[in-house]
Coordinates of C-alpha atoms and ligand atoms in Angstrom, one line a residue:
M129 CA 96.5 114.1 99.6
A130 CA 93.8 111.5 98.8
A131 CA 96.2 108.7 99.6
I132 CA 97.0 110.3 103.0
G133 CA 93.3 110.7 103.5
S134 CA 92.8 107.0 102.9
A135 CA 95.6 106.0 105.1
V136 CA 94.9 108.3 108.1
G137 CA 91.6 107.3 109.7
L138 CA 90.1 105.7 112.7
G139 CA 93.0 103.3 112.4
N140 CA 95.3 106.0 113.8
I141 CA 93.2 107.5 116.5
W142 CA 91.1 104.6 117.6
R143 CA 93.0 101.5 116.6
F144 CA 96.6 102.3 117.0
P145 CA 96.5 103.4 120.6
Y146 CA 94.6 100.4 121.8
V147 CA 96.6 97.9 119.7
A148 CA 99.8 99.5 120.9
Y149 CA 98.6 99.3 124.5
K150 CA 97.6 95.7 124.1
N151 CA 100.9 94.7 122.6
G152 CA 103.5 96.1 124.9
G153 CA 102.9 99.9 125.1
G154 CA 106.1 101.8 124.2
A155 CA 107.8 98.5 123.1
F156 CA 105.2 98.2 120.4
L157 CA 106.8 101.1 118.6
I158 CA 109.7 98.9 117.7
P159 CA 107.8 96.3 115.7
Y160 CA 105.6 99.0 114.4
F161 CA 108.4 101.0 112.8
V162 CA 110.2 97.9 111.7
A163 CA 107.0 96.9 109.9
L164 CA 106.6 100.4 108.4
F165 CA 110.1 100.3 106.9
T166 CA 110.3 96.7 105.9
V167 CA 106.9 96.2 104.4
G168 CA 104.9 99.4 104.6
I169 CA 107.1 101.6 102.5
P170 CA 108.3 99.0 100.0
L171 CA 104.8 97.8 99.3
L172 CA 103.5 101.3 99.1
I173 CA 106.1 102.1 96.5
A174 CA 105.3 98.9 94.6
E175 CA 101.5 99.6 94.7
Y176 CA 102.0 103.2 93.5
S177 CA 104.3 102.0 90.7
V178 CA 101.8 99.3 89.6
G179 CA 98.9 101.7 89.6
S180 CA 100.8 104.3 87.6
M181 CA 102.4 101.7 85.3
F182 CA 99.2 100.0 84.2
R183 CA 96.7 102.9 84.9
K184 CA 94.1 100.4 86.0
S185 CA 92.3 99.3 89.1
A186 CA 94.0 96.6 91.2
P187 CA 92.2 93.5 89.7
M188 CA 92.9 94.6 86.1
A189 CA 96.4 95.7 86.9
M190 CA 97.0 92.2 88.4
R191 CA 95.6 90.7 85.3
S192 CA 98.0 92.7 83.2
I193 CA 100.9 91.4 85.3
H194 CA 99.6 87.8 84.8
R195 CA 96.2 86.5 84.0
K196 CA 96.4 83.9 86.7
V197 CA 96.8 86.5 89.6
E198 CA 93.8 88.7 88.9
W199 CA 92.0 87.1 91.9
V200 CA 94.6 88.6 94.3
G201 CA 93.4 92.0 93.2
W202 CA 89.8 91.1 93.8
W203 CA 90.5 89.5 97.1
G204 CA 92.1 92.7 98.2
V205 CA 89.2 94.9 97.2
F206 CA 86.7 92.5 98.8
S207 CA 88.6 92.6 102.0
A208 CA 88.5 96.4 101.9
F209 CA 84.8 96.1 101.5
L210 CA 84.6 93.8 104.6
I211 CA 86.5 96.5 106.5
A212 CA 84.2 99.2 105.2
I213 CA 81.2 97.4 106.5
Y214 CA 82.2 97.6 110.1
Y215 CA 84.2 100.8 109.7
S216 CA 81.1 102.7 108.6
V217 CA 79.3 101.4 111.7
L218 CA 82.0 102.8 113.9
M219 CA 81.7 106.1 112.0
A220 CA 78.0 106.0 112.7
W221 CA 78.7 105.6 116.4
C222 CA 81.0 108.6 116.1
L223 CA 78.3 110.6 114.5
C224 CA 75.8 109.8 117.3
Y225 CA 78.4 110.6 119.9
L226 CA 79.1 113.9 118.2
F227 CA 75.6 114.9 119.0
H228 CA 75.7 113.3 122.4
S229 CA 78.7 115.5 123.2
F230 CA 76.6 118.6 123.4
G231 CA 74.7 117.3 126.5
L232 CA 77.5 114.9 127.7
V233 CA 74.7 112.5 128.0
W234 CA 76.8 109.5 128.8
Q235 CA 77.2 110.7 132.3
P236 CA 77.5 109.5 135.0
D237 CA 78.5 106.1 133.8
A238 CA 79.8 106.1 130.2
S239 CA 80.2 102.4 130.1
S240 CA 76.7 101.6 131.1
F241 CA 75.4 104.3 128.7
F242 CA 77.4 102.8 125.8
F243 CA 76.4 99.2 126.3
N244 CA 72.9 99.5 127.7
D245 CA 71.4 102.7 126.4
F246 CA 73.4 103.3 123.2
L247 CA 74.2 99.8 121.8
K248 CA 71.4 98.0 123.7
A249 CA 73.8 95.2 124.0
G250 CA 72.8 91.8 125.3
T251 CA 75.4 89.5 126.6
S252 CA 75.2 86.9 123.9
L253 CA 77.0 86.9 120.5
S254 CA 74.0 85.8 118.5
L255 CA 72.2 88.6 116.7
G256 CA 70.5 89.7 119.8
G257 CA 70.2 92.9 121.7
G258 CA 67.9 95.8 120.8
I259 CA 68.3 98.1 117.9
N260 CA 69.0 101.7 118.4
M261 CA 67.3 103.6 115.5
Q262 CA 69.7 106.5 115.9
I263 CA 72.6 104.3 114.8
V264 CA 70.6 103.2 111.7
F265 CA 70.0 106.8 110.7
A266 CA 73.6 107.7 111.3
L267 CA 74.7 104.7 109.2
L268 CA 72.4 105.9 106.4
A269 CA 73.9 109.4 106.7
I270 CA 77.4 108.0 106.4
W271 CA 76.7 106.0 103.3
T272 CA 74.7 108.8 101.8
S273 CA 77.7 111.1 102.2
I274 CA 80.0 108.6 100.7
Y275 CA 77.7 108.3 97.7
L276 CA 77.3 112.0 97.3
I277 CA 81.1 112.6 97.4
L278 CA 81.8 109.9 94.9
Y279 CA 79.1 109.8 92.3
K280 CA 80.4 112.8 90.4
G281 CA 83.9 111.3 90.0
V282 CA 87.4 111.8 91.1
K283 CA 87.4 115.5 90.8
S284 CA 85.2 116.0 93.8
I285 CA 87.5 113.7 95.8
G286 CA 90.2 116.3 95.4
K287 CA 88.0 119.0 96.8
V288 CA 86.8 116.9 99.7
V289 CA 90.3 115.8 100.9
A290 CA 91.5 119.3 100.8
I291 CA 89.3 119.8 103.8
T292 CA 89.0 116.4 105.4
V293 CA 92.8 115.9 105.7
P294 CA 94.0 119.2 107.2
L295 CA 91.0 119.9 109.4
P296 CA 91.1 116.8 111.6
T297 CA 94.9 117.2 111.9
I298 CA 94.4 120.6 113.4
L299 CA 91.6 119.2 115.7
L300 CA 94.0 116.4 116.8
L301 CA 96.7 119.0 117.6
I302 CA 94.2 120.9 119.7
L303 CA 93.2 117.7 121.5
T304 CA 96.9 116.9 122.1
V305 CA 97.7 120.3 123.6
R306 CA 94.6 120.1 125.8
G307 CA 95.5 116.6 126.9
L308 CA 99.1 117.4 127.7
T309 CA 98.1 120.4 129.8
L310 CA 95.8 118.3 132.1
P311 CA 97.0 117.1 135.4
G312 CA 98.0 113.5 135.4
A313 CA 98.9 113.6 131.7
S314 CA 102.5 112.5 132.4
M315 CA 101.2 109.4 134.0
G316 CA 99.3 108.4 130.9
L317 CA 102.3 109.1 128.7
E318 CA 104.5 107.0 130.8
F319 CA 102.0 104.2 130.4
Y320 CA 101.8 104.7 126.6
L321 CA 105.5 104.9 126.1
A322 CA 107.0 102.7 128.9
P323 CA 108.2 99.6 127.0
D324 CA 107.3 96.1 128.1
F325 CA 110.1 94.3 126.2
S326 CA 109.0 90.9 127.2
K327 CA 106.1 91.2 124.8
L328 CA 108.5 91.4 121.8
S329 CA 109.1 87.7 121.9
M330 CA 105.5 86.9 121.1
P331 CA 104.7 86.3 117.4
S332 CA 101.3 87.8 117.8
V333 CA 102.8 91.2 118.8
W334 CA 104.7 91.2 115.5
L335 CA 101.7 90.1 113.6
A336 CA 99.7 92.9 115.2
A337 CA 102.3 95.4 114.1
Y338 CA 102.3 94.2 110.5
A339 CA 98.6 94.0 110.4
Q340 CA 98.3 97.5 111.8
I341 CA 100.6 98.7 108.9
F342 CA 98.4 97.0 106.3
F343 CA 95.2 98.3 107.8
S344 CA 96.4 101.8 108.4
L345 CA 98.3 102.4 105.1
S346 CA 95.3 100.9 103.3
L347 CA 97.7 98.4 101.7
A348 CA 96.9 95.1 100.0
Q349 CA 93.3 96.3 99.2
G350 CA 93.7 97.8 95.8
I351 CA 93.2 101.3 97.2
M352 CA 96.6 102.7 96.7
I353 CA 96.8 101.0 93.3
V354 CA 93.6 102.7 92.0
Y355 CA 94.6 106.1 93.4
A356 CA 98.0 105.8 91.7
S357 CA 96.3 105.0 88.5
F358 CA 94.8 108.5 88.5
L359 CA 98.2 110.2 88.8
K360 CA 99.7 112.1 85.9
K361 CA 102.4 110.2 84.0
G362 CA 105.7 110.9 85.5
S363 CA 104.5 111.8 89.0
D364 CA 107.0 111.2 91.7
I365 CA 106.4 107.8 93.4
N366 CA 109.0 107.3 96.1
N367 CA 108.6 110.7 97.6
N368 CA 104.8 110.3 97.7
A369 CA 105.3 106.9 99.3
F370 CA 107.5 108.3 102.1
I371 CA 105.2 111.2 102.7
T372 CA 102.1 109.0 102.9
A373 CA 103.8 106.5 105.2
L374 CA 105.4 109.1 107.5
A375 CA 102.2 111.2 107.7
D376 CA 100.3 108.1 108.7
G377 CA 102.8 106.9 111.3
G378 CA 103.2 110.4 112.6
T379 CA 99.5 110.9 113.0
A380 CA 99.2 107.5 114.9
F381 CA 102.0 108.4 117.2
L382 CA 100.5 111.9 117.9
A383 CA 97.1 110.4 118.5
G384 CA 98.7 108.1 121.1
F385 CA 99.7 111.3 123.0
A386 CA 96.3 112.8 122.7
V387 CA 94.5 109.7 123.9
F388 CA 96.9 108.6 126.7
A389 CA 97.4 112.1 128.1
V390 CA 93.6 112.2 128.7
L391 CA 93.6 108.7 130.1
G392 CA 96.3 109.8 132.5
Y393 CA 94.0 112.6 133.6
L394 CA 91.2 110.2 134.1
A395 CA 93.4 108.0 136.3
Y396 CA 94.5 111.0 138.2
Q397 CA 90.9 112.2 138.7
T398 CA 89.4 108.9 139.7
G399 CA 92.3 107.4 141.5
M400 CA 92.0 104.3 139.4
P401 CA 95.2 102.6 138.2
M402 CA 96.2 103.2 134.6
E403 CA 95.8 99.5 133.8
E404 CA 92.2 99.7 134.5
V405 CA 91.6 103.0 132.8
A406 CA 93.3 102.0 129.6
G407 CA 92.0 98.5 129.2
G408 CA 89.3 99.6 126.9
G409 CA 89.9 98.0 123.6
I410 CA 87.3 99.0 121.1
G411 CA 85.4 100.9 123.8
L412 CA 88.3 103.3 124.3
A413 CA 86.9 105.9 122.1
F414 CA 83.3 105.5 123.3
I415 CA 83.7 104.9 127.0
T416 CA 87.1 105.9 128.4
Y417 CA 87.7 109.0 126.4
P418 CA 84.1 110.4 126.8
T419 CA 84.4 109.8 130.6
A420 CA 87.6 111.8 130.7
I421 CA 86.1 114.5 128.5
A422 CA 83.1 114.9 130.8
K423 CA 85.5 115.5 133.7
M424 CA 87.4 118.4 131.9
P425 CA 87.3 121.6 133.9
I426 CA 86.2 123.8 131.0
L427 CA 84.6 123.4 127.6
A428 CA 84.0 119.7 128.1
S429 CA 81.3 119.5 125.4
F430 CA 83.5 121.4 123.0
F431 CA 86.3 118.9 123.3
G432 CA 83.9 116.1 122.9
V433 CA 82.6 117.6 119.6
I434 CA 86.2 118.1 118.4
F435 CA 87.2 114.5 119.2
F436 CA 84.3 113.0 117.3
M437 CA 84.5 115.5 114.5
A438 CA 88.1 114.5 114.1
L439 CA 87.3 110.8 114.0
L440 CA 84.6 111.4 111.4
T441 CA 86.6 113.7 109.1
F442 CA 89.6 111.4 109.4
G443 CA 87.4 108.4 108.6
I444 CA 85.3 109.5 105.7
D445 CA 88.2 109.6 103.2
S446 CA 89.3 106.1 104.2
A447 CA 85.8 104.8 103.7
F448 CA 85.3 106.3 100.2
S449 CA 88.7 105.3 99.0
M450 CA 87.5 101.7 99.5
V451 CA 84.5 102.3 97.3
E452 CA 86.8 103.7 94.6
A453 CA 88.8 100.5 94.7
I454 CA 85.8 98.4 94.0
T455 CA 83.9 100.6 91.6
N456 CA 86.9 101.0 89.4
G457 CA 87.6 97.3 89.5
M458 CA 84.0 96.6 88.3
K459 CA 84.1 99.4 85.8
D460 CA 87.4 98.2 84.2
K461 CA 86.3 94.6 84.1
F462 CA 82.7 94.7 83.2
G463 CA 82.3 98.2 81.7
V464 CA 79.5 99.1 84.0
S465 CA 78.8 102.7 84.7
R466 CA 80.5 104.3 87.7
E467 CA 77.4 106.0 89.0
K468 CA 75.5 102.7 89.0
I469 CA 78.1 100.6 90.7
T470 CA 78.9 103.3 93.3
L471 CA 75.2 103.3 94.2
I472 CA 75.0 99.5 94.5
I473 CA 78.1 99.3 96.7
C474 CA 76.9 102.0 99.0
I475 CA 73.5 100.3 99.3
M476 CA 75.1 97.0 100.0
G477 CA 77.5 98.5 102.5
F478 CA 74.6 100.1 104.3
L479 CA 72.5 96.9 104.4
L480 CA 75.3 94.6 105.5
G481 CA 76.2 97.2 108.1
L482 CA 72.7 96.9 109.6
L483 CA 73.7 93.4 110.7
L484 CA 76.2 95.0 113.1
V485 CA 73.8 97.5 114.5
P486 CA 72.1 95.3 117.1
G487 CA 73.7 95.1 120.5
S488 CA 75.9 92.1 119.8
G489 CA 77.4 94.0 116.8
I490 CA 80.3 95.3 118.8
H491 CA 81.7 91.8 119.4
W492 CA 81.4 91.0 115.7
I493 CA 83.2 94.2 114.8
E494 CA 86.0 93.3 117.1
I495 CA 86.2 89.7 115.7
M496 CA 86.0 90.9 112.1
D497 CA 88.6 93.6 112.6
H498 CA 91.0 91.1 114.1
F499 CA 90.6 88.4 111.4
V500 CA 90.4 90.5 108.3
S501 CA 93.4 92.6 109.3
N502 CA 95.5 90.0 110.9
F503 CA 94.9 87.2 108.5
A504 CA 93.3 88.3 105.2
L505 CA 95.4 91.5 104.8
V506 CA 98.6 89.9 105.9
F507 CA 98.0 87.0 103.5
I508 CA 97.1 89.2 100.6
G509 CA 100.1 91.4 101.4
L510 CA 102.3 88.3 101.1
L511 CA 100.8 87.4 97.8
E512 CA 101.3 90.9 96.5
C513 CA 105.0 90.8 97.5
L514 CA 105.4 87.6 95.6
V515 CA 103.5 88.8 92.5
F516 CA 105.3 92.1 92.4
G517 CA 108.7 90.8 93.4
Y518 CA 108.8 87.7 91.2
V519 CA 106.3 87.9 88.4
L520 CA 106.5 91.6 87.6
G521 CA 110.0 91.9 89.0
G522 CA 111.3 93.8 92.0
E523 CA 114.1 95.4 90.0
R524 CA 111.8 96.5 87.2
I525 CA 109.5 98.3 89.7
R526 CA 112.5 99.9 91.4
K527 CA 113.8 101.2 88.0
Y528 CA 110.3 102.4 87.1
A529 CA 109.9 104.2 90.4
N530 CA 113.4 105.7 90.5
D531 CA 113.1 107.1 87.0
V532 CA 110.3 109.4 88.1
S533 CA 111.4 110.1 91.7
D534 CA 113.6 112.5 93.5
I535 CA 114.5 110.0 96.2
R536 CA 116.0 106.9 94.6
V537 CA 115.6 103.6 96.5
G538 CA 118.4 101.2 96.6
R539 CA 118.6 97.4 96.1
W540 CA 117.2 97.0 99.6
F541 CA 113.8 97.6 98.0
S542 CA 113.8 94.4 96.0
I543 CA 115.3 92.4 98.8
M544 CA 112.5 93.5 101.1
L545 CA 109.8 92.7 98.5
K546 CA 111.2 89.4 97.4
L547 CA 112.8 87.9 100.5
F548 CA 112.4 89.7 103.7
A549 CA 108.7 90.6 103.6
P550 CA 107.6 87.1 102.4
I551 CA 109.7 85.3 105.0
V552 CA 108.5 87.5 107.8
L553 CA 104.9 87.5 106.8
I554 CA 104.8 83.7 106.4
S555 CA 106.5 83.0 109.7
I556 CA 104.5 85.4 111.8
A557 CA 101.2 84.3 110.2
A558 CA 102.1 80.6 110.8
A559 CA 103.2 81.3 114.4
S560 CA 100.1 83.3 115.2
L561 CA 97.9 80.7 113.7
V562 CA 99.4 78.2 116.2
E563 CA 99.0 80.7 119.0
L564 CA 95.4 81.1 118.0
M565 CA 94.8 77.3 117.9
V566 CA 96.4 76.9 121.4
N567 CA 95.0 79.9 123.2
G568 CA 91.9 80.8 121.2
Y569 CA 91.0 84.5 120.7
G570 CA 90.1 86.5 123.8
N571 CA 87.0 85.0 125.4
Y572 CA 85.2 84.4 122.2
P573 CA 83.8 80.9 121.6
S574 CA 85.3 78.9 118.8
W575 CA 82.1 79.0 116.6
S576 CA 82.4 82.8 116.3
I577 CA 86.0 82.4 115.2
L578 CA 85.0 79.8 112.7
L579 CA 82.3 82.1 111.4
A580 CA 84.9 84.9 111.0
G581 CA 87.1 82.4 109.1
M582 CA 84.2 81.5 106.9
I583 CA 83.6 85.2 106.0
V584 CA 87.2 85.6 105.0
A585 CA 87.0 82.4 103.0
A586 CA 83.8 83.6 101.3
S587 CA 85.6 86.8 100.2
F588 CA 88.4 84.6 98.8
I589 CA 86.0 82.4 96.9
T590 CA 84.1 85.3 95.5
A591 CA 87.5 86.7 94.3
I592 CA 88.3 83.6 92.4
V593 CA 84.8 83.6 90.8
F594 CA 85.2 87.2 89.7
A595 CA 88.6 86.6 88.3
R596 CA 87.1 83.8 86.1
L597 CA 84.2 85.9 84.8
K598 CA 84.7 87.2 81.3
C599 CA 86.0 90.7 80.7
R600 CA 84.0 93.3 78.8
E601 CA 86.2 93.0 75.7
E602 CA 85.9 89.2 75.7
Q603 CA 82.1 89.2 75.7
Ligands
LIG236 N1 93.4 103.1 106.5 C1 92.2 103.3 107.3 C2 92.5 103.8 108.7 O1 93.6 103.9 109.1 C3 91.5 102.0 107.5 C4 91.1 101.2 106.3 C5 91.9 100.3 105.6 C6 89.8 101.2 105.7 N2 91.1 99.8 104.6 C7 89.9 100.3 104.7 C8 88.6 101.9 106.0 C9 88.7 100.1 103.9 C10 87.5 101.7 105.2 C11 87.6 100.8 104.2 O2 91.6 104.2 109.3

């Protein structure tokens, strides 16, 4: 349940629909499901196995596999931390919007409200724009909740996820039914599902699919490894991997219906073409969706509250799973106390998140999200496949997992891990890098892309440094 909680999050409701839309609509489902089966599920099985085999957090499990690869584990958890920094800011926006839903205050122009009144965004990328204190307090509330949930230990995670996984799923179902019964919904669905096959020849579309899988399944970040390390010996692995992966893919697919049905309604109401309505990117959840909600015939505020409540409850377990990955890494390696390190991580997350609160933050969130998922996660995923496949041994993992599982995986598992996944990940990463060099990224200036690259590089260097520090037992 906790693993599903980590996997299902804003990635499914906010990220999946807009990434799918940007990369070919219905046709995106093909690379998405290919990525789920060729890398998502095999790597999930491998991460669960490694966690349960070594019963350690990712960096120390990596160290047990081979001393020289400990840094891969650290790089994963630091990347998760980078994600958490902006992820918690997005959650803070959701929290503010939850309250704004009561008065539907974004009317009449949700876009101008979002950029001018809410974010106080300037036009420049530099740390400009005003600061909305509301967001600062919301961010503080988010990190405080994470801390309060975690400081007592794993036991309370179990209690929290028993609510924060089923509840938002029910809310999402309500939103889907509401969406589908609005006039114009079919137009939105057609737009969501109508395939643009020409996009499938672009490497960046495939990269986006694999990146979405890593992001959404919380893979390559030490999260699933640390959760599996808490499992009882002999717990089923393959079954859990399939359940987690399918619950995650299913929720994303369902969220697509909830979101696009409502966008269809908006197009129908305003007479705008779907292309214009759906072109929201990051703003989808904060501009387009609220606009549509405000136009609902009855209970508009209620559906606004439900939408943002679903986002928040879906998101919180993803956010705290990341903290678990780091704190356990530090605890295993340096023997520091869990309470202390949890507090430090939450404070750091909050302070670094403040950098993204000023108006220009939204651009940085988009850039960070793109680069951390599309490059860092894909690269770490590649390294994990190589370490698990060759150093630990694909067949050894398969045997370990099959021994405790109802569903047995065949040889395809090792082939995916050792050959298919590495080849695919290397080629799409290389091809997309070329695409990036040639076309740039969106309308962003190259210095901002360079800066994003430097942040990723800094996480890599810190990982190497951490791996070289002495362990508790060696001191
Ligand atoms: N899996 C989460 C989702 O789909 C996203 C996520 C991945 C995440 N890694 C994270 C969130 C680290 C916070 C911290 O929403």
